[in-house]
Every structure is written in structure tokens, then in C-alpha cells.
GROMACS .gro file of C-alpha atoms in nm:
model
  313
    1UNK     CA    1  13.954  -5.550  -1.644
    2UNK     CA    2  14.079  -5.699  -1.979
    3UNK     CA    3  14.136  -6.065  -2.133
    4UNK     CA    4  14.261  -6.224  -2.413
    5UNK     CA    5  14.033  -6.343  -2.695
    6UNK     CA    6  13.884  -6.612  -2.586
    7UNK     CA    7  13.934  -6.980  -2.795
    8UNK     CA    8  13.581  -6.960  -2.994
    9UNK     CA    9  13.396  -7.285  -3.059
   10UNK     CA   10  13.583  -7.459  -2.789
   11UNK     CA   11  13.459  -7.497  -2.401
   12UNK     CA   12  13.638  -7.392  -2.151
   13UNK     CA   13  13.693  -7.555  -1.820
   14UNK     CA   14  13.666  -7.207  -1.539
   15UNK     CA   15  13.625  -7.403  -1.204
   16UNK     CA   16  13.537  -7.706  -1.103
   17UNK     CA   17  13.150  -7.667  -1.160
   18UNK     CA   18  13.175  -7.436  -1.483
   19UNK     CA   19  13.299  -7.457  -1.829
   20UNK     CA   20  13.221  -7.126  -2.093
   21UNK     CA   21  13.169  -7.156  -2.451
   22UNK     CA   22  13.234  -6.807  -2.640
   23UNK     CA   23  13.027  -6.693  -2.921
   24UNK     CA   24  13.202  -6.498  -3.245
   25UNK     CA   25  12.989  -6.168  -3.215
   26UNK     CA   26  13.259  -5.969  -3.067
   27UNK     CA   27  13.157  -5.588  -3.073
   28UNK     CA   28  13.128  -5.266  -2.913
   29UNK     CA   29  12.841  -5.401  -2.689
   30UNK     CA   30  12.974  -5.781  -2.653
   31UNK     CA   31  13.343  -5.753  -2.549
   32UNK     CA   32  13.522  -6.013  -2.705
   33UNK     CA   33  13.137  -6.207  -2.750
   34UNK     CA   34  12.873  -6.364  -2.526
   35UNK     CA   35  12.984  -6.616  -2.274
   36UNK     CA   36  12.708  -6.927  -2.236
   37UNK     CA   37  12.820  -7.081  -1.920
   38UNK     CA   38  12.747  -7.433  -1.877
   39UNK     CA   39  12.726  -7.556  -1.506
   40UNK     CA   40  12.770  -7.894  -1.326
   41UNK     CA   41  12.998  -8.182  -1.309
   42UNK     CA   42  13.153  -8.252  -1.651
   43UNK     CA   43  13.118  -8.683  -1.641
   44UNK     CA   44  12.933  -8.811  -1.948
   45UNK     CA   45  12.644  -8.943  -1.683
   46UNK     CA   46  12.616  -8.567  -1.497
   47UNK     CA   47  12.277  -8.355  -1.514
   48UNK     CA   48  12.400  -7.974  -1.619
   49UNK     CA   49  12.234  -7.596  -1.636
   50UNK     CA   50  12.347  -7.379  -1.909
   51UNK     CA   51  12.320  -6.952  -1.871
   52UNK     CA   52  12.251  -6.770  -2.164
   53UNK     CA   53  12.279  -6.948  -2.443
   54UNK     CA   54  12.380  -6.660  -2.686
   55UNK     CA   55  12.309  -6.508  -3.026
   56UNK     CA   56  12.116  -6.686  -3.322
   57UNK     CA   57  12.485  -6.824  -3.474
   58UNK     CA   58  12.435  -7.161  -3.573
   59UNK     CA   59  12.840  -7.214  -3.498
   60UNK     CA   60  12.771  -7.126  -3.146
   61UNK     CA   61  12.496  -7.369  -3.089
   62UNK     CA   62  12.672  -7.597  -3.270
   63UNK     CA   63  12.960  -7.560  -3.026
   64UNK     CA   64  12.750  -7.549  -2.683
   65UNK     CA   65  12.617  -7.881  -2.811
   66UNK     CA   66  12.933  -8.037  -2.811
   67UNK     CA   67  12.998  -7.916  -2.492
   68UNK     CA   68  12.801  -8.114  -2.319
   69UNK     CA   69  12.765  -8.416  -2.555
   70UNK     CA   70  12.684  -8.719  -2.327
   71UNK     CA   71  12.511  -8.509  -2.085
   72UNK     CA   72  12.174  -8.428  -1.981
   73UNK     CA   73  12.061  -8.050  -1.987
   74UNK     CA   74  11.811  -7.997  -1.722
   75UNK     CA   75  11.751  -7.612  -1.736
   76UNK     CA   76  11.802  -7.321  -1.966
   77UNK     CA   77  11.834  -7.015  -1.774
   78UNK     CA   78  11.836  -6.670  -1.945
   79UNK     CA   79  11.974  -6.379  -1.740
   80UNK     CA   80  11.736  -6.121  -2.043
   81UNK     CA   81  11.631  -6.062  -2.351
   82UNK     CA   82  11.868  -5.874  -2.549
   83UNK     CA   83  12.005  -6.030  -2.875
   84UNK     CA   84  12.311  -6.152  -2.822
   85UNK     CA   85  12.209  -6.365  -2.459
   86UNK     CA   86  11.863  -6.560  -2.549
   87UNK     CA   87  11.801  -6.627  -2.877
   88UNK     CA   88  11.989  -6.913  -2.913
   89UNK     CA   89  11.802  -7.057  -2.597
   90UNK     CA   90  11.516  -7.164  -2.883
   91UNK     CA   91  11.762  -7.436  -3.067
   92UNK     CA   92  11.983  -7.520  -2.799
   93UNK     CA   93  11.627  -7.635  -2.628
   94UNK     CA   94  11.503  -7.810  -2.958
   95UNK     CA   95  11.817  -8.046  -2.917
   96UNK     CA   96  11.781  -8.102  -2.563
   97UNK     CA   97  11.423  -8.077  -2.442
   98UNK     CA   98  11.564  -7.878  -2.120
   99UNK     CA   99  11.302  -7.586  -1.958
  100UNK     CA  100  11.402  -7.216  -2.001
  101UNK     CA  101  11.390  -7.029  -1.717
  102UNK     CA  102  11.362  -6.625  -1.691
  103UNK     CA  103  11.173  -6.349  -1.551
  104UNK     CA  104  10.926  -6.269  -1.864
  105UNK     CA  105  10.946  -6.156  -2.235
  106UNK     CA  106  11.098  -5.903  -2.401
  107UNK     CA  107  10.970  -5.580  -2.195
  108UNK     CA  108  10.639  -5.404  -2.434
  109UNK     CA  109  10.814  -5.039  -2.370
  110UNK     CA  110  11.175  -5.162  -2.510
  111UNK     CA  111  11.021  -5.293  -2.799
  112UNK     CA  112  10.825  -4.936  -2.864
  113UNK     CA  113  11.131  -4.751  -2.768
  114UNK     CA  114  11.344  -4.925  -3.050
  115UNK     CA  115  11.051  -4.904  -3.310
  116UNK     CA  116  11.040  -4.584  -3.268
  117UNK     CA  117  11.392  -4.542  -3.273
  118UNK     CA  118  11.408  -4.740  -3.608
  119UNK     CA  119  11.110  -4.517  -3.718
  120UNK     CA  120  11.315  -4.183  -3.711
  121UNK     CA  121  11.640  -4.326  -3.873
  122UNK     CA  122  11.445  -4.408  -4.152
  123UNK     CA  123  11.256  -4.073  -4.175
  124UNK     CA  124  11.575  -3.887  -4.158
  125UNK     CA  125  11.757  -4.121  -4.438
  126UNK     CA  126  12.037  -4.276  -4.132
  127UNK     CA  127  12.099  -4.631  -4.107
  128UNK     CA  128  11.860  -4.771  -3.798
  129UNK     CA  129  12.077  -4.913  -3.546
  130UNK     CA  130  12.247  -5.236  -3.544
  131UNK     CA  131  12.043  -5.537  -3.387
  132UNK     CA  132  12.385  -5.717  -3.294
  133UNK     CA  133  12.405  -5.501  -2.933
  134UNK     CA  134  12.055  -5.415  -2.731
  135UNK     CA  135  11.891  -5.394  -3.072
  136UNK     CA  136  11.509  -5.514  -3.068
  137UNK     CA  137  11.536  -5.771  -2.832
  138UNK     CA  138  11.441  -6.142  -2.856
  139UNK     CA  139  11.066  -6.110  -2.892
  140UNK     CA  140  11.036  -6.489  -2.948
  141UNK     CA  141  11.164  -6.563  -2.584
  142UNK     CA  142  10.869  -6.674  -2.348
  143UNK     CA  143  11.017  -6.877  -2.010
  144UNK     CA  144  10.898  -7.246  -1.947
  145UNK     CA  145  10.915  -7.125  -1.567
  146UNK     CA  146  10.872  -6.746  -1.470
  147UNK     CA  147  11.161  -6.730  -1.239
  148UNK     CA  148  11.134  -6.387  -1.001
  149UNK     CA  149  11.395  -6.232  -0.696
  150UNK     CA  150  11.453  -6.517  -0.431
  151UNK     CA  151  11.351  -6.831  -0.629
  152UNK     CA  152  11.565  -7.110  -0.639
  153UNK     CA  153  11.635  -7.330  -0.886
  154UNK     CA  154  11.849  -7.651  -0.823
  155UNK     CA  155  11.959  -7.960  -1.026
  156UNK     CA  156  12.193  -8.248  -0.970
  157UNK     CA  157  12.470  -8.070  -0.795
  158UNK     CA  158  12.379  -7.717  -0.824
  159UNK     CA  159  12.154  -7.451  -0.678
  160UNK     CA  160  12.137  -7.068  -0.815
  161UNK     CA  161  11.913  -6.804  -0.666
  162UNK     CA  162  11.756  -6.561  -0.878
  163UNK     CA  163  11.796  -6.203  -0.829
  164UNK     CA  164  11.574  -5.950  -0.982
  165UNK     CA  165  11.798  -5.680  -1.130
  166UNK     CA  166  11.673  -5.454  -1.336
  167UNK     CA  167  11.839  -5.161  -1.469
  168UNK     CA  168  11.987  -5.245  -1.771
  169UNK     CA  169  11.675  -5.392  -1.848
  170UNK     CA  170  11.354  -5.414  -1.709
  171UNK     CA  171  11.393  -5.816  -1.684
  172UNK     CA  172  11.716  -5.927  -1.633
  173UNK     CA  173  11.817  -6.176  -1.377
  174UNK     CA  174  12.125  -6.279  -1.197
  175UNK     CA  175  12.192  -6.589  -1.065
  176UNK     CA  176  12.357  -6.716  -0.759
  177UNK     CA  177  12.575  -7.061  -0.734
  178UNK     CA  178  12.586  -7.132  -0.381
  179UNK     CA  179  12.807  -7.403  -0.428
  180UNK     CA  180  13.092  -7.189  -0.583
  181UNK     CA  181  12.978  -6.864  -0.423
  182UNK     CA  182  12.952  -6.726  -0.761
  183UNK     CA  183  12.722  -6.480  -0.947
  184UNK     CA  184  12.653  -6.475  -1.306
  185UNK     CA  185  12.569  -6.111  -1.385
  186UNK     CA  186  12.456  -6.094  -1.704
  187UNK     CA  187  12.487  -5.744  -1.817
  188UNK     CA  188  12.416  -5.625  -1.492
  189UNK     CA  189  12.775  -5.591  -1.380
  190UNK     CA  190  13.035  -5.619  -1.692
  191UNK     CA  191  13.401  -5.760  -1.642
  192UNK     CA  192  13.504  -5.477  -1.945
  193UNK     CA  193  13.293  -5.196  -1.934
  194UNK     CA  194  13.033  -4.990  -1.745
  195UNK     CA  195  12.634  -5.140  -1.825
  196UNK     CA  196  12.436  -4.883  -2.114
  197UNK     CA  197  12.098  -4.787  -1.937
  198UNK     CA  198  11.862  -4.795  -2.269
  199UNK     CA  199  11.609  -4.559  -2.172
  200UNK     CA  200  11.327  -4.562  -2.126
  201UNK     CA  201  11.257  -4.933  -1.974
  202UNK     CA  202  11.608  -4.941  -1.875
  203UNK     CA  203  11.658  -4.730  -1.513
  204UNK     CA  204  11.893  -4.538  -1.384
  205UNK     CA  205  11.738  -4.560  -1.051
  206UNK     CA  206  11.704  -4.936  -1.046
  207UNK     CA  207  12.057  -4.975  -1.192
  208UNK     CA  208  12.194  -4.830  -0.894
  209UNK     CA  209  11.973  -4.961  -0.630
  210UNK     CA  210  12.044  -5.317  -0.758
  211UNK     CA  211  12.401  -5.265  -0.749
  212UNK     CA  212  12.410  -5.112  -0.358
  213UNK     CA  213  12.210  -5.442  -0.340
  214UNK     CA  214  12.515  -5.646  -0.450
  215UNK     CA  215  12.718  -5.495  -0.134
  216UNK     CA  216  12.505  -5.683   0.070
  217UNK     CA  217  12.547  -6.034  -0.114
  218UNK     CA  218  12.800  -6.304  -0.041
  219UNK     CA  219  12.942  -6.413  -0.305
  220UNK     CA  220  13.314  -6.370  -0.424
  221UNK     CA  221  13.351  -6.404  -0.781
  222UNK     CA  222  13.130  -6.296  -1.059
  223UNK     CA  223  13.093  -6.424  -1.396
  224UNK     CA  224  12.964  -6.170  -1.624
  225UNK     CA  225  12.847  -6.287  -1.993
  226UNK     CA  226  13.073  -6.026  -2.114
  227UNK     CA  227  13.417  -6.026  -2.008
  228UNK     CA  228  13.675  -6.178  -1.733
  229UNK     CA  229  13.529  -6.251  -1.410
  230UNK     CA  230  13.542  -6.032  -1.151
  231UNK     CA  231  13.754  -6.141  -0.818
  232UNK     CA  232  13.702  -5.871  -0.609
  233UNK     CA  233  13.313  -5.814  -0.678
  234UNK     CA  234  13.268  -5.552  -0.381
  235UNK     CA  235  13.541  -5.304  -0.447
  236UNK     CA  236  13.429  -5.337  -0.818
  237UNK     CA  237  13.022  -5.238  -0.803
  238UNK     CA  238  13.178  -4.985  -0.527
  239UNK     CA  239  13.334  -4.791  -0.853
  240UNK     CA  240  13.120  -4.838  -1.054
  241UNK     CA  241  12.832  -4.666  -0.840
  242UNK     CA  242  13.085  -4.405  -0.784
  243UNK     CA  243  13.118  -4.395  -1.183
  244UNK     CA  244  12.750  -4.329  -1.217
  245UNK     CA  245  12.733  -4.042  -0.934
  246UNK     CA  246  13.021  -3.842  -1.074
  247UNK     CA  247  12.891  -3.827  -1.437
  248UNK     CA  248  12.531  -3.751  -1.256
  249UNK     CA  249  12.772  -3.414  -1.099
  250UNK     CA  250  12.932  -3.388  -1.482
  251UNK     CA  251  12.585  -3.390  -1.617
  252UNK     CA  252  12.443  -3.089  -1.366
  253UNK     CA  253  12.781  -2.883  -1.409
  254UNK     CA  254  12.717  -2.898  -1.769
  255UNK     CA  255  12.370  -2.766  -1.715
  256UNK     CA  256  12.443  -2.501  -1.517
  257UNK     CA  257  12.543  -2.267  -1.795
  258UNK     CA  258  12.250  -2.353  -2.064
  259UNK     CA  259  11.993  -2.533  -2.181
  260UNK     CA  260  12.098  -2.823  -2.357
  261UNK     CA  261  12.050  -3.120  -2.598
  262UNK     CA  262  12.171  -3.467  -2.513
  263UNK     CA  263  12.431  -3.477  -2.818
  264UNK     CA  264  12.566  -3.135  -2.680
  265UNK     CA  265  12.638  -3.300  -2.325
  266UNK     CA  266  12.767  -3.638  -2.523
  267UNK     CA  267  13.007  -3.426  -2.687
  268UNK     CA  268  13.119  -3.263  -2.413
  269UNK     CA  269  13.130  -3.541  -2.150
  270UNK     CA  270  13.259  -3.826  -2.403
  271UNK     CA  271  13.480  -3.617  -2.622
  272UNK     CA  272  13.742  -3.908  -2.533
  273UNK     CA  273  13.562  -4.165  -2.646
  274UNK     CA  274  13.525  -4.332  -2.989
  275UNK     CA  275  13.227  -4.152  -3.144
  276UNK     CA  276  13.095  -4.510  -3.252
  277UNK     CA  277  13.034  -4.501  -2.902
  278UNK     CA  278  12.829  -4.182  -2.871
  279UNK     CA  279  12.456  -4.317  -2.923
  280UNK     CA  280  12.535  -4.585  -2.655
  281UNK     CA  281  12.659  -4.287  -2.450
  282UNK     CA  282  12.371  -4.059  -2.515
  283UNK     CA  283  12.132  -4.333  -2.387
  284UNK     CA  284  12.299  -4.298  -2.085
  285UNK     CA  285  12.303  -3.974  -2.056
  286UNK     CA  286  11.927  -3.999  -2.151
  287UNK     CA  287  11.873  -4.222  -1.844
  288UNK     CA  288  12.067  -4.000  -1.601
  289UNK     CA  289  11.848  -3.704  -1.726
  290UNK     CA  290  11.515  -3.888  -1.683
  291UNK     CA  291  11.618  -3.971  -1.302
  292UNK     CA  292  11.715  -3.641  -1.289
  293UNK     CA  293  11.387  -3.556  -1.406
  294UNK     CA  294  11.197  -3.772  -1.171
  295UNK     CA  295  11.406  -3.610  -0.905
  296UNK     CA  296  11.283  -3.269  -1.002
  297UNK     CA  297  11.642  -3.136  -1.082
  298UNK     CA  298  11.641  -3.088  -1.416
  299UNK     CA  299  11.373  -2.997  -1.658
  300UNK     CA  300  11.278  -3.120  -2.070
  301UNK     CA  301  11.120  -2.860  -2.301
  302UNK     CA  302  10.874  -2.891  -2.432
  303UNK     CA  303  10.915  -3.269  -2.308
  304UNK     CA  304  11.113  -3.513  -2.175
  305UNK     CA  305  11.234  -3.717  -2.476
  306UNK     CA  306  11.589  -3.758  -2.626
  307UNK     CA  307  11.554  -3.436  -2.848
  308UNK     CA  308  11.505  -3.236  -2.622
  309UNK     CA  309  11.647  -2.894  -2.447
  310UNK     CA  310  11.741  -2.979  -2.071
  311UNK     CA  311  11.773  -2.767  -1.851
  312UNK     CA  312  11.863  -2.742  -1.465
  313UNK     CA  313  11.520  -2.683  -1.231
   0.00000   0.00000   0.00000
């Protein structure tokens, strides 16, 4: 599913209960950027929630405060950590005083991974990756209120339910509106693209249990912070769990000839796809081959890491 650029700096009026104010970091990762949604009535007197309040871009803050100039912000909720959802939760709450709300910190084994990550670009003379996608992570985030699977959290005309869903990351959230039957999914379920799995706190296993989860859930529309929203929720997570099985086949065919490196089976299996692309993909790939793993269908010599030789069990 595709949309137009969005109108940046200016809010957007999406239903009755929610506006969406669209950062300028539009990249491989982001779509055409991060959407903070801000929910509640839209009278100068109303109480309002805002959801991710985006990257550290002073024009964006700058904007969201407009948006809802006159009105009192009452909670700061923050689907994860990556850096282009939460850091901007830090100014946004400066200027109103609202609460953040979110499942924990930035996960201790993402920030590892990516060190270590960063650590071998350098040693082999490549440019570390870029922090404008999953990147470090916000390591300044801390939530006001821990907010885990079932809580609720309500204001003046507005109640969301948490869901744990991690996957993508080890601490996202999505959130619920019961009034509008609506879920904001982060980057659990993207209006544009499939969700990257950054191995090794991001799961391949969890991904996909938390989307059969969604089949189970009411709600009609969802409002990803990337992308259109989605108006036929159940049909979509159906494809993409089919997405995720048939490269988990593509991955085993590939294996059944030879042992193989990751960047063999990226080449292969994403030979359409803009190399740019490629070390998103091969995290992927690197998730799928960790379940896989776990599983005990495929094997890692000498050890499972991302330079390794795979190999089918």
C-alpha cells in the first residue's frame, strides 16, 4: 500500500479523534517519515495523547507543538526505541510536562549488537551504518510509567490498550483506541513495507507469534507510524505471515545444495531488490536463520553469527 507525500510541518486531521504530524526523515527505513499521531478532540479546552513523537528534528517538534497549541497533553506514549519514533518524546515533554509511557529502555543486547556492528565497519575501513533507520537506538528514553501487554491507559475521551509486541524489537508496543477501533502499530505492522527483524534482540519467532495474535484482535483500521493506514488489517498480517513462511521455504531450498554465507543467500533471494537494501535484508535473513537454528534445521559453523557458513541439519 502506497501514499502520497505527506504535507510536512502541517497536522493532519485522519478521523474524528486523530490528527498526524509527519516528520522530514523520509528514507529507506521511514517511508515517506515518521507519523506522531496526536489523539483526542481537537477544541482549544480538550485533554490529548500523542504516539511517537519522532526523530530529534527540531522542525518536527516545532510542528507537533503547534498542533496542539491551546491544548493540554496528558500522555506521551512511545510504541519503541528506535531513532526515528522516541527521541523527540524528551522536548516535546519539556514543553508540555505530559508522562511518557512505554514498555522499558532501549533493549542492553540491541545496543551490543550495533556496537559491535559499528566496531567491525570501522576495523574493515566501511562506513558504520546510518543511525537515521534502527541505528543505536534512543538510549536516553526511560518511561514515566512502564506500560506492559493488557494495561490501559485512558484520558479525557480516549482509552488505548497496550499490546506487547515484540519482534521487531524486543520492546515495542501497540496500542489500541477502543473508541475508533483502531491500532497504532508502530513498526510492528508497516502500511509500505514488510518489518526488518534486527537480529539478535529482534525475533523471528515473536514477530510471527505477535502477528497470528493480531487475527484474534478487533479492531479495523491500523495506523502504522510508517505509511497509509491499513483498512483491511486481517487480510493484511494474513500476507504478511505468509511472506515470512515462504522466504523461510526460499531460505531452506537455498541450503539444500551448500553451505552458505548470509550475503550469498541475500544475493540470491533479493537479487531484485535495490542493493541499498541488502544489509536490511541480510538481517532478516539473519533472523530467519537463528529461528531456524533454534528449530534445529539448520546449522552455523563454527557459530551462529552473521559471518557465518549455514548449513541445512
Amino acid at each position: 500500500q502506497f501514499e502520497d507525500p505527506p504535507p510536512y510541518g502541517n497536522v493532519e486531521q485522519i478521523s474524528p479523534l486523530i490528527r498526524r504530524v509527519v516528520a522530514k526523515n523520509p528514507s529507506m527505513f521511514t517511508y515517506h517519515g515518521s507519523g506522531t499521531f496526536i489523539i483526542g478532540p481537537s477544541g482549544n479546552s480538550d485533554q490529548v495523547a500523542i504516539i511517537d513523537a519522532g526523530p530529534a528534528d527540531d522542525d518536527h517538534v516545532e510542528a507537533v507543538l503547534r498542533a496542539v497549541e491551546g491544548q493540554r497533553v496528558t500522555h506521551l506514549l512511545v510504541t519503541h526505541t528506535h531513532p526515528d519514533h522516541s527521541p523527540a518524546t524528551a522536548a516535546i515533554q519539556a514543553a508540555t510536562g505530559a508522562p511518557t509511557f512505554g514498555f522499558g529502555p532501549h533493549p542492553p543486547e540491541a545496543i551490543r549488537a550495533h556496537d559491535e556492528r559499528v566496531r567491525k565497519a570501522i576495523e574493515a575501513g566501511e562506513e558504520p551504518e546510518s543511525e537515521d533507520g534502527e541505528g543505536a537506538g534512543d538510549r536516553d528514553f526511560v518511561p514515566d510509567v512502564v506500560t506492559g501487554d493488557g494495561d490501559v491507559v485512558a484520558g479525557q475521551g480516549f482509552t488505548f490498550e497496550a499490546l506487547h509486541t515484540p519482534g521487531h524489537i524486543s520492546n515495542h508496543l501497540c496500542f489500541a483506541l477502543q473508541e475508533e477501533d483502531t491500532l497504532f502499530t508502530g513498526d510492528h505492522v508497516m502500511g509500505w513495507s514488510t518489518t526488518v527483524i534486527p537480529a539478535p534482540d529482534g525475533s523471528l519467532s515473536d514477530y510471527l507469534a505477535n502477528l497470528r495474535r493480531l487475527l484474534e484482535r478487533p479492531e479495523q483500521t491500523y495506523r502504522p507510524t510508517h505509511g497509509p493506514s491499513i483498512s483491511e488489517p486481517l487480510s493484511y498480517v494474513a500476507s504478511l505471515i505468509a511472506h515470512r513462511e515462504q522466504r523461510e521455504h526460499q531460505i531452506l531450498a537455498s541450503l539444500a545444495g551448500e553451505p552458505q554465507p548470509i550475503t550469498a543467500l541475500v544475493s540470491n533471494l533479493y537479487s531484485h531488490v535495490d542493493e541499498g537494501l541488502h544489509r536490511a535484508a541480510a538481517g532478516s535473513v539473519y533472523a530467519h536463520l537463528l529461528d531456524l537454528a533454534r528449530n534445529e534445521r539448520v546449522q552455523a559453523d563454527p557459530h551462529p553469527d552473521p559471518n557465518a557458513q549455514w548449513r541445512l541439519t
